[in-house]
Short mmCIF file of C-alpha atoms and ligand atoms in Angstrom, two decimals:
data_model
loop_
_atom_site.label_atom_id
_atom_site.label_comp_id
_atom_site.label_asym_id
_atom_site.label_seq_id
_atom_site.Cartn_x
_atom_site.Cartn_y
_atom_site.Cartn_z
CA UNK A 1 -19.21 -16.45 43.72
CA UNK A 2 -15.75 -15.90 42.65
CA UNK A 3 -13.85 -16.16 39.24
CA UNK A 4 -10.96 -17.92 38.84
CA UNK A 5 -9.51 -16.48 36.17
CA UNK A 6 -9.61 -13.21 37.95
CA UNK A 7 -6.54 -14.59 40.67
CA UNK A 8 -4.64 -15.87 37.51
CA UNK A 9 -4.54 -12.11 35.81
CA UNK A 10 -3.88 -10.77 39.10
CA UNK A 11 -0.63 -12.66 40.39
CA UNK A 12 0.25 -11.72 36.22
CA UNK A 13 -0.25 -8.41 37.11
CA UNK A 14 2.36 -8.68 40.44
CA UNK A 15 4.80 -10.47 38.09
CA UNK A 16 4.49 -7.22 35.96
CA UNK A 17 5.27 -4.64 38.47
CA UNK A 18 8.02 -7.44 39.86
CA UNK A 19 9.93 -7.45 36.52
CA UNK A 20 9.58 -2.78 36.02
CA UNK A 21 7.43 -3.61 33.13
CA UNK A 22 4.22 -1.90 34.37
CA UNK A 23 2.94 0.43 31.65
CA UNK A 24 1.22 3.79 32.90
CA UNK A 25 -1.30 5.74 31.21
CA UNK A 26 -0.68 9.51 31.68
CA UNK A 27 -3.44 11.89 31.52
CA UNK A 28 -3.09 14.98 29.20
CA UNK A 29 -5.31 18.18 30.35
CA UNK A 30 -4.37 20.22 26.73
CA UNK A 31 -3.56 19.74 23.83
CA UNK A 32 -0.43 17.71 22.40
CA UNK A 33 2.02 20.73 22.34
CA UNK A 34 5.52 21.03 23.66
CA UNK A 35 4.57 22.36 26.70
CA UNK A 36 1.52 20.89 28.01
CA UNK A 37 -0.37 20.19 31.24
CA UNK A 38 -0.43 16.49 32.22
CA UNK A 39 -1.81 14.70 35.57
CA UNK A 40 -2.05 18.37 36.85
CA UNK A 41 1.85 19.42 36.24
CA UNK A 42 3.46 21.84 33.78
CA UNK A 43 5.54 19.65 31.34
CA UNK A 44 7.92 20.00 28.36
CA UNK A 45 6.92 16.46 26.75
CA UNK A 46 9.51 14.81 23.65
CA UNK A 47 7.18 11.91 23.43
CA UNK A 48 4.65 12.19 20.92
CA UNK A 49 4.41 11.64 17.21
CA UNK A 50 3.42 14.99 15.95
CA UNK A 51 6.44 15.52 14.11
CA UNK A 52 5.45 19.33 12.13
CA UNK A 53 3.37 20.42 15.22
CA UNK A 54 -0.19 19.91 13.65
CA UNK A 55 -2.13 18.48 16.04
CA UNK A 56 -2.86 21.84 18.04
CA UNK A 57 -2.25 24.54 14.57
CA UNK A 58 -4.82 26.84 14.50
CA UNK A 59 -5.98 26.26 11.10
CA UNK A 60 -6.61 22.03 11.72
CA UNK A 61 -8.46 23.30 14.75
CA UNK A 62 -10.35 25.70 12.52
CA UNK A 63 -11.13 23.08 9.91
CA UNK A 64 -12.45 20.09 12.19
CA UNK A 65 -14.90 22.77 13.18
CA UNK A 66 -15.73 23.00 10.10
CA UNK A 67 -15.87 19.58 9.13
CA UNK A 68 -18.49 19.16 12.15
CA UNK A 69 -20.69 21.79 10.91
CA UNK A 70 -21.05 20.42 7.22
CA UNK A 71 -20.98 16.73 8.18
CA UNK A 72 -21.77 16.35 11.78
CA UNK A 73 -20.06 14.07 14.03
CA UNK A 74 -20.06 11.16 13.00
CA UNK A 75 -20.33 8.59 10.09
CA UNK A 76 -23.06 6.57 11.23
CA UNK A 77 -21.99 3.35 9.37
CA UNK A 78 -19.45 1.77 7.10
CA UNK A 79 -17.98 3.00 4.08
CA UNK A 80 -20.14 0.46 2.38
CA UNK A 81 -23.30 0.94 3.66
CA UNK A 82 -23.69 4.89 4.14
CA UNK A 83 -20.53 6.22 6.26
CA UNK A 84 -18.31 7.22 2.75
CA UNK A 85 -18.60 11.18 2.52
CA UNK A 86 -17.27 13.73 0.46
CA UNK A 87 -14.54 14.44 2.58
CA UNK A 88 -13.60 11.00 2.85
CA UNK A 89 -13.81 10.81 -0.95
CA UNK A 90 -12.11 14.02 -1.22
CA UNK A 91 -8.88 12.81 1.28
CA UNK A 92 -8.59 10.33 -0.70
CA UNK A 93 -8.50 11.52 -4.29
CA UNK A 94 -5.92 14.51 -2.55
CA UNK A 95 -3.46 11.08 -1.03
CA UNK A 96 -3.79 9.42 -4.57
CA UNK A 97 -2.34 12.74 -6.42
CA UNK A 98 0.40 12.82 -3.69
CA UNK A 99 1.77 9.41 -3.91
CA UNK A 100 0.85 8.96 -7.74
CA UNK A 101 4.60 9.98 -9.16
CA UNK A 102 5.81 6.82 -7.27
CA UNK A 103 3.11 4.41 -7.93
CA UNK A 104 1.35 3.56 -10.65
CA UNK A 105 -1.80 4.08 -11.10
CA UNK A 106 -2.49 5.02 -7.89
CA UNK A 107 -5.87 5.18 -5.38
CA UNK A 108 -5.99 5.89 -2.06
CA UNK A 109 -8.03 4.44 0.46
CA UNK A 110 -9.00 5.76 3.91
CA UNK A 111 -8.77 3.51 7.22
CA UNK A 112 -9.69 4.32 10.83
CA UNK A 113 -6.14 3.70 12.09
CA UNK A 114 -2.45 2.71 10.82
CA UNK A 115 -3.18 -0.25 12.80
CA UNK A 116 -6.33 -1.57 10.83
CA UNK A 117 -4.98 -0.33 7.48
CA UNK A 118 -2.01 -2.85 7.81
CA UNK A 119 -4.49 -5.77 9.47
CA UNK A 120 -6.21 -4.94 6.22
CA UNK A 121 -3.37 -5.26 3.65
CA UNK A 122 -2.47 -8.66 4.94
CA UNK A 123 -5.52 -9.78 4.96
CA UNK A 124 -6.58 -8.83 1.68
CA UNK A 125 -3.63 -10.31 0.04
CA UNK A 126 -3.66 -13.21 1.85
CA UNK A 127 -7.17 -13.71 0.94
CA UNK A 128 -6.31 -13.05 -2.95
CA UNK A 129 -3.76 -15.81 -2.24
CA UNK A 130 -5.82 -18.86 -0.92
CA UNK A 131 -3.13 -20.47 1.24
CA UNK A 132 -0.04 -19.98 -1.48
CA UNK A 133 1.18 -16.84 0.13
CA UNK A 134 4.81 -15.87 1.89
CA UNK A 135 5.07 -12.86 4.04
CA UNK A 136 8.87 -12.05 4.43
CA UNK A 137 8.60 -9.92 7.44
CA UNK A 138 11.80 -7.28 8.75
CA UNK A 139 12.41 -8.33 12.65
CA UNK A 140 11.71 -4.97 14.04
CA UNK A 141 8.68 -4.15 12.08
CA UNK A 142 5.75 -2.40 14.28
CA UNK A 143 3.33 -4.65 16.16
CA UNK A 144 0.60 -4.03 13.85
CA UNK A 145 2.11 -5.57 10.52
CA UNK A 146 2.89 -8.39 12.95
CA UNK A 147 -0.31 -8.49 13.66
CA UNK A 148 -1.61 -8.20 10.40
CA UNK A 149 0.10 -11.48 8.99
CA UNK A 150 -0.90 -13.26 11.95
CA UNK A 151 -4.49 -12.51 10.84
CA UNK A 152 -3.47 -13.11 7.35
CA UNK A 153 -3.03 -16.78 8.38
CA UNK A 154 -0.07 -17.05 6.00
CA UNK A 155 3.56 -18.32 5.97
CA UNK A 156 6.06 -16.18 7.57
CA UNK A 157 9.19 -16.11 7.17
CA UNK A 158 11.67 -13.59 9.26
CA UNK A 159 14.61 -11.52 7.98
CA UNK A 160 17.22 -9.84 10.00
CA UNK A 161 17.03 -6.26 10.23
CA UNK A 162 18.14 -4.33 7.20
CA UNK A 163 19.63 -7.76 5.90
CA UNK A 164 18.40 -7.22 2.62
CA UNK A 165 21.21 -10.37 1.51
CA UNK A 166 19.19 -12.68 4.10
CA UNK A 167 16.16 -11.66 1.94
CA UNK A 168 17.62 -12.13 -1.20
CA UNK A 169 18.47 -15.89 -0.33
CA UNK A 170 14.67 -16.52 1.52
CA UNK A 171 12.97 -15.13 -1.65
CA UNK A 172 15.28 -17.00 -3.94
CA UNK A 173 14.28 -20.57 -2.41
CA UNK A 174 10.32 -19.50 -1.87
CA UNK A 175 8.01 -21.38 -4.19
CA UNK A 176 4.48 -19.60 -2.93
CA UNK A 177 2.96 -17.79 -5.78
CA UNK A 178 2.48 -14.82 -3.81
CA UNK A 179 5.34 -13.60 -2.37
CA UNK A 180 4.94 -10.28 0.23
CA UNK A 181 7.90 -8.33 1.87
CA UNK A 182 6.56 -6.32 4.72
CA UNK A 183 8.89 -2.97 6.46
CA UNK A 184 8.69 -0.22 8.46
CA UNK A 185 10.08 2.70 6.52
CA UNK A 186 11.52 4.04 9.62
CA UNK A 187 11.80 1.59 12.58
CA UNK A 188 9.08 3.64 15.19
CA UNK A 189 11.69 2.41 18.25
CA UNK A 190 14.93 2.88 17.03
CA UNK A 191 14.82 5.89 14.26
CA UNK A 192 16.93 4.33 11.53
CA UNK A 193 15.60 3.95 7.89
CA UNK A 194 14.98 0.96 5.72
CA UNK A 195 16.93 0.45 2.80
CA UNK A 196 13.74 0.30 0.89
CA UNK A 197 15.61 1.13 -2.11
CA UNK A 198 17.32 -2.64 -2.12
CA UNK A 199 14.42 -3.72 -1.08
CA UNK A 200 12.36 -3.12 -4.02
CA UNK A 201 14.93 -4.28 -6.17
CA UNK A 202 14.69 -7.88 -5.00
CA UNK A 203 10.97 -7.55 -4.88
CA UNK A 204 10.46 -6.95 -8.41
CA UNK A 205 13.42 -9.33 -9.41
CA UNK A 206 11.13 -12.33 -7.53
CA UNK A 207 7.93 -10.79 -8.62
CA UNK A 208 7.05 -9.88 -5.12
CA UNK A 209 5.03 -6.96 -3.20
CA UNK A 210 6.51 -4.57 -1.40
CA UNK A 211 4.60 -3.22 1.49
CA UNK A 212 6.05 -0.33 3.25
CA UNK A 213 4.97 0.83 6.24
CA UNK A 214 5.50 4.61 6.08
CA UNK A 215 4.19 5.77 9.59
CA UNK A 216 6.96 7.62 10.78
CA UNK A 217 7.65 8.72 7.37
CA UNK A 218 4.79 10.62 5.62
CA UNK A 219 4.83 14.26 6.03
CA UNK A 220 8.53 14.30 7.22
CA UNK A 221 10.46 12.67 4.69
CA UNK A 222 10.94 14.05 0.89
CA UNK A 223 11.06 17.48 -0.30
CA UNK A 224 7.03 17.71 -0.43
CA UNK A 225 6.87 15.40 2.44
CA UNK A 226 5.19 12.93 0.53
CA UNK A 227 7.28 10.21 2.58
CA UNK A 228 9.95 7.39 1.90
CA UNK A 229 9.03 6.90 -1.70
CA UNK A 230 9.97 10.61 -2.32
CA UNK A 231 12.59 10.77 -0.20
CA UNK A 232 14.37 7.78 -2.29
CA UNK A 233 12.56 8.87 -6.02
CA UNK A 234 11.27 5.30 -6.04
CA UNK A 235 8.46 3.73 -8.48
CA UNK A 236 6.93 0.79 -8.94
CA UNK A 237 3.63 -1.43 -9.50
CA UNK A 238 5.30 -3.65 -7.35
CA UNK A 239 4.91 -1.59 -3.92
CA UNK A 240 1.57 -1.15 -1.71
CA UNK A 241 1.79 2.32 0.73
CA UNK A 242 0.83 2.96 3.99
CA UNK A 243 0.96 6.47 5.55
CA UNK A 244 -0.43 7.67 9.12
CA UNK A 245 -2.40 10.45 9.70
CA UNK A 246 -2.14 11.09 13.32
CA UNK A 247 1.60 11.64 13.82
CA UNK A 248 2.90 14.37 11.01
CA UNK A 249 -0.55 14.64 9.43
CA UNK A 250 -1.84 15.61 13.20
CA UNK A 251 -5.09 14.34 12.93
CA UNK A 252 -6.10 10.42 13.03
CA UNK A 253 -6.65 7.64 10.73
CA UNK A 254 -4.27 6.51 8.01
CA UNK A 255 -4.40 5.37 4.27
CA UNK A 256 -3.22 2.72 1.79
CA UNK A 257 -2.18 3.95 -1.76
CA UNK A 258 -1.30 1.56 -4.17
CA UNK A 259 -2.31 0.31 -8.14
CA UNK A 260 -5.62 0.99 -8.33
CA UNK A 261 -6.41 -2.50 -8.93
CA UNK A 262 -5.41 -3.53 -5.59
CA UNK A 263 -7.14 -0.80 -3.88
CA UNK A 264 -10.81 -2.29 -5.75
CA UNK A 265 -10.04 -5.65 -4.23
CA UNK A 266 -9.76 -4.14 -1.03
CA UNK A 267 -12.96 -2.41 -0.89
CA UNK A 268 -14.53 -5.80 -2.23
CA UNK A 269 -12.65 -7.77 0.27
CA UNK A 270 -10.76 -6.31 3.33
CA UNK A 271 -12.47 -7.39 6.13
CA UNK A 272 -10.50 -4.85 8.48
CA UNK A 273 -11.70 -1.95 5.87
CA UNK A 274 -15.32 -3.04 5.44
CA UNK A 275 -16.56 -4.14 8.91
CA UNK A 276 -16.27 -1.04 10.86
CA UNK A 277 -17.89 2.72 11.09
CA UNK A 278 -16.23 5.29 9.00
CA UNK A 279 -14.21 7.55 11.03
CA UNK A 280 -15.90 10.86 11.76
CA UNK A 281 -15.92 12.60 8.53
CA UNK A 282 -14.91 15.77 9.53
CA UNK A 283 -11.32 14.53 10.50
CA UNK A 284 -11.37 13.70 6.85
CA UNK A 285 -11.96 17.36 6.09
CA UNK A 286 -9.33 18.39 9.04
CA UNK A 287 -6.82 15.98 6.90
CA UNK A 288 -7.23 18.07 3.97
CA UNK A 289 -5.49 21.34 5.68
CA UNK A 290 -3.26 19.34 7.18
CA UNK A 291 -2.21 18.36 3.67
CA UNK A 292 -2.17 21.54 2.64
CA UNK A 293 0.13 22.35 5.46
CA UNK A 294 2.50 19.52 4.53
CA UNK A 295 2.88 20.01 1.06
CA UNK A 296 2.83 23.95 0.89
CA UNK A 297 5.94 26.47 1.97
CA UNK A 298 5.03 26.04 6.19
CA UNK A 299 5.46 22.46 5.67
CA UNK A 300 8.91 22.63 3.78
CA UNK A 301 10.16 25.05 6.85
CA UNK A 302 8.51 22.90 9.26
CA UNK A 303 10.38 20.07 8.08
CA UNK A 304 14.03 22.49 7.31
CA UNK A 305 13.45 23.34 11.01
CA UNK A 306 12.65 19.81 12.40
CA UNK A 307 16.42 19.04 10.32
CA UNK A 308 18.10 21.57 12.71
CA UNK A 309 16.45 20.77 16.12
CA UNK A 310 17.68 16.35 14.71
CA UNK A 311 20.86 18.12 14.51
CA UNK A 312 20.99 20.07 17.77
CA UNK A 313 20.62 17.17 19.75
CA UNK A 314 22.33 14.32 18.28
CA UNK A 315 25.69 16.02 18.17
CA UNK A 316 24.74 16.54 22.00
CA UNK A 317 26.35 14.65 24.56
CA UNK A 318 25.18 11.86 26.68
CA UNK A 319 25.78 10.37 29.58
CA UNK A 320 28.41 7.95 29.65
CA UNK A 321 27.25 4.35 29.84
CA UNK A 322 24.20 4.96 27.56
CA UNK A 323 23.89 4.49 24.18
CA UNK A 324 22.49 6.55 21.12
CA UNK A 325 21.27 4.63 18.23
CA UNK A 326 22.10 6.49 14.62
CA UNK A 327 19.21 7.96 13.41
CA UNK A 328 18.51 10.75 11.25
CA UNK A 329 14.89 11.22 12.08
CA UNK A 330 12.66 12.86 14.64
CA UNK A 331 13.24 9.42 16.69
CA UNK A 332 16.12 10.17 18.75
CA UNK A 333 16.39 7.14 21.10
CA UNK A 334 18.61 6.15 23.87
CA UNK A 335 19.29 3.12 25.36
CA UNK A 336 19.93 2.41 28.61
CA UNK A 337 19.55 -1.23 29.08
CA UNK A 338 17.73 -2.25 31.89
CA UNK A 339 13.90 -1.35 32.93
CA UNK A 340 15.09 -0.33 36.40
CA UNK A 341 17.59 2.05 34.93
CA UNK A 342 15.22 3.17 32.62
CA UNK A 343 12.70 4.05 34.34
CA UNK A 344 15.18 5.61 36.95
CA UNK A 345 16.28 8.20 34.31
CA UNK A 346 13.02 8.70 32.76
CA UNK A 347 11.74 9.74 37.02
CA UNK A 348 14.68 11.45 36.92
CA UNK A 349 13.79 13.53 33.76
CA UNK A 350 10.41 14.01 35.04
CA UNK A 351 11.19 15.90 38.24
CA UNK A 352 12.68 18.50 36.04
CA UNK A 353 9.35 18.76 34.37
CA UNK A 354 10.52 16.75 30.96
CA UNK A 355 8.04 14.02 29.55
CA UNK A 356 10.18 11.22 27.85
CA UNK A 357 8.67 7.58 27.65
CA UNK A 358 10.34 4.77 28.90
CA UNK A 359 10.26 1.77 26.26
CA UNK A 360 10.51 -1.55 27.83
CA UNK A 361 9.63 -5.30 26.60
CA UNK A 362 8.03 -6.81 24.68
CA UNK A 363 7.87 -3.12 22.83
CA UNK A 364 11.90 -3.56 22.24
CA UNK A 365 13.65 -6.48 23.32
CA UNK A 366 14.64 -7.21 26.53
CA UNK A 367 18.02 -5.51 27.68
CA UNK A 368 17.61 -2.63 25.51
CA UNK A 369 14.94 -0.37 27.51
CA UNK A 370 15.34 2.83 26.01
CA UNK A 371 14.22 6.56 25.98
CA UNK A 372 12.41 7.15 22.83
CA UNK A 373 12.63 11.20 22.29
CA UNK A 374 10.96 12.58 19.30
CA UNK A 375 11.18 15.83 18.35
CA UNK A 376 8.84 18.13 16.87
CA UNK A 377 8.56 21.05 14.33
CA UNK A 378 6.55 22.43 17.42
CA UNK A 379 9.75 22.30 19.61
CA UNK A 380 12.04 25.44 19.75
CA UNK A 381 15.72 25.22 20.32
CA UNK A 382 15.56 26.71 23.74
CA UNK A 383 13.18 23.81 24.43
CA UNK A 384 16.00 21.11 22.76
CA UNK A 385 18.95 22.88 24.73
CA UNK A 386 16.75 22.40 27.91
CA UNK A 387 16.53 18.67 27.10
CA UNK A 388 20.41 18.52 26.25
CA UNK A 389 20.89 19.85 29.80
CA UNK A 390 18.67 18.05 31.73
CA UNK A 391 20.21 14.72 30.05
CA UNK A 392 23.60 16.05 30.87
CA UNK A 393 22.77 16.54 34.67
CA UNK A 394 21.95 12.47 34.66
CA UNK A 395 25.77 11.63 34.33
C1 PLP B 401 1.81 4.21 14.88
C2 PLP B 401 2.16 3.12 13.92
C3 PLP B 401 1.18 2.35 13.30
C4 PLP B 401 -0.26 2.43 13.69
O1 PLP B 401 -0.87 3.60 13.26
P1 PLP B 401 -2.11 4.15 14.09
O2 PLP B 401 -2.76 5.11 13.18
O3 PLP B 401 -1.55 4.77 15.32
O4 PLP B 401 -2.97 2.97 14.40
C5 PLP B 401 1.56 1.46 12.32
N1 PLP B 401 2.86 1.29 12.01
C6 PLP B 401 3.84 1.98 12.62
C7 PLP B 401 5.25 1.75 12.22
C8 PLP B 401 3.52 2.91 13.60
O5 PLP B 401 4.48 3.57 14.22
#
């Protein structure tokens, strides 16, 4: 007996590796630190999302032990049936006080992933909606709100990146009674921010929501590092949050705050939210140091130091011929173009013991393979100057 289908995925696979665009898992033998051990090498890595250097502190360490020895492992079932703890309750109450001076009257709720908590946004508005729904969707928003209005089953119309006059005229000329804009706060490939500001503006001029997408933004942005919404002093009924929890927050899992209204139909109705096990509960109780962290006086000179290493190395030079996008965030990346040349200087980086992923379609579009280097409270500037080196050796 043979299958078919397997022949088909495998001459796919050879048109992958033809075309550079084979992904690689790499295998990590400690924890997510600057300098870690991966598939049996010493490395200095600028490739994760950990922007203040939680994942691996001591006292998140100390309190997902703890979490495991008053709630055990695991949830054992959905929030709905019997997997909602006190720590999850407690999380979420804690999120809810954070982002309550920009929304009104806020709740929180807590999802497995960033990636389910925007599947279940979409879906429960679109199923609020029945079938008279627009999502206006930013072109480079993250896979997962993409994936979200797909799921959402609703029309979808695209706007150009920032074009927040392209908007203006789509919303203007949209009849659906339900009218959602969806962004990325800051774009996870290329490190710029939204201007969510503008954004809202038209929203609650055409009665629409405002979904913002705040992954790369909560714990980093705003003096408390409560995210975008503090970072621009924004406020509204109008907008619907969502913040990660395993990039600045270190841990895993992500949330949704928004009008308390909103948040109720969810429970009753997100399927993404109600049909799956609770995550552990003691990385709810981890989350609650790390949000002590992020909003206390190591957080603020986490963040003041992040600011200087963003500044060490984008007043760096770089190679001539490649390209830095202008961001002001942790996501410093740099375009190269093509996936051979990409992956070229990302070997290149490697053999002098620096981790840097190379992003390639369909992640960013064609042409525009880039080196996506994040930085991380957890970096020191001897590690940055290191980095500024090595990329100066690749002219
Ligand atoms: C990482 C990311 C997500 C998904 O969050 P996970 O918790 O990793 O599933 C969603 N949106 C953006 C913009 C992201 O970068």
């Amino acid at each position: 007996m043979t299958n078919p289908s397997l022949q088909i995925l495998a001459s796919k696979l050879v048109d992958i590796d033809a075309q550079g665009l084979r992904r690689q898992r790499w295998t990590a033998e400690t924890a997510c630190q600057p300098h870690l051990q991966v598939n049996g090498r010493s490395m200095l890595a600028f490739n994760s999302n950990d922007y203040l250097g939680l994942a691996a502190h001591p006292q998140v360490m100390e309190a997902l032990k703890e979490g495991v020895s008053l709630y055990g492992a695991g949830s054992g079932a959905s929030h709905l049936i019997s997997g909602h703890f006190q720590s999850h309750a407690r999380l979420e109450e804690k999120l809810a006080a954070m982002l309550s001076p920009y929304l009104v009257s806020a709740r929180a709720l807590y999802f497995c992933t960033g990636y389910m908590a925007n599947l279940g946004i979409l879906h429960a508005l679109a199923d609020s909606a029945q079938g008279d729904i627009t999502v206006f969707s930013e072109s480079l928003n993250h896979a997962s709100l993409i994936d979200g209005i797909r799921l959402s089953r609703s029309a979808v119309q695209l706007y150009p990146h920032c074009d927040t006059q392209a908007l203006g005229e789509l919303l203007k000329t949209c009849t659906s009674k339900t009218k959602v804009v969806v962004t990325d706060s800051v774009f996870s490939m290329d490190g710029d921010i939204a201007p969510v500001r503008e954004l809202l503006t038209l929203c609650e001029q055409h009665g629409a929501w405002l979904v913002v997408d705040d992954a790369h933004g909560f714990g980093v942005l705003g003096d408390t590092g409560c995210g975008i919404l503090e970072h621009l002093q924004l406020r509204s009924p109008n907008l619907i949050y969502m913040g990660t929890l395993g990039k600045a927050a270190g841990v895993g899992g992500a949330f949704v705050a928004a009008h308390e209204t909103f948040i109720d139909w969810m429970v009753q109705r997100s399927r993404p939210y109600i049909y799956t096990t609770a995550a552990p509960p003691a990385l709810a109780h981890a989350l609650l140091t790390s949000l002590r962290i992020i909003l206390g006086e190591e957080g603020k000179a986490r963040r003041a130091h992040l600011q200087e290493l963003i500044q060490q190395l984008a007043t760096a030079p770089i190679p001539q011929g490649w390209e830095r996008l202008p961001s002001t965030t942790a996501i410093q990346p740099i375009i190269i173009g093509s996936n051979a040349d990409v992956l070229k200087a990302s070997a290149a980086l490697q053999a002098q013991g620096l981790w840097i992923t190379a992003i390639r379609s369909p992640t960013v579009p064609a042409g525009t393979a880039r080196l996506r280097i994040t930085l991380s409270a957890a970096h020191t500037t001897a590690d940055v100057a290191q980095l500024i080196q090595a990329l100066g050796s690749q002219a």
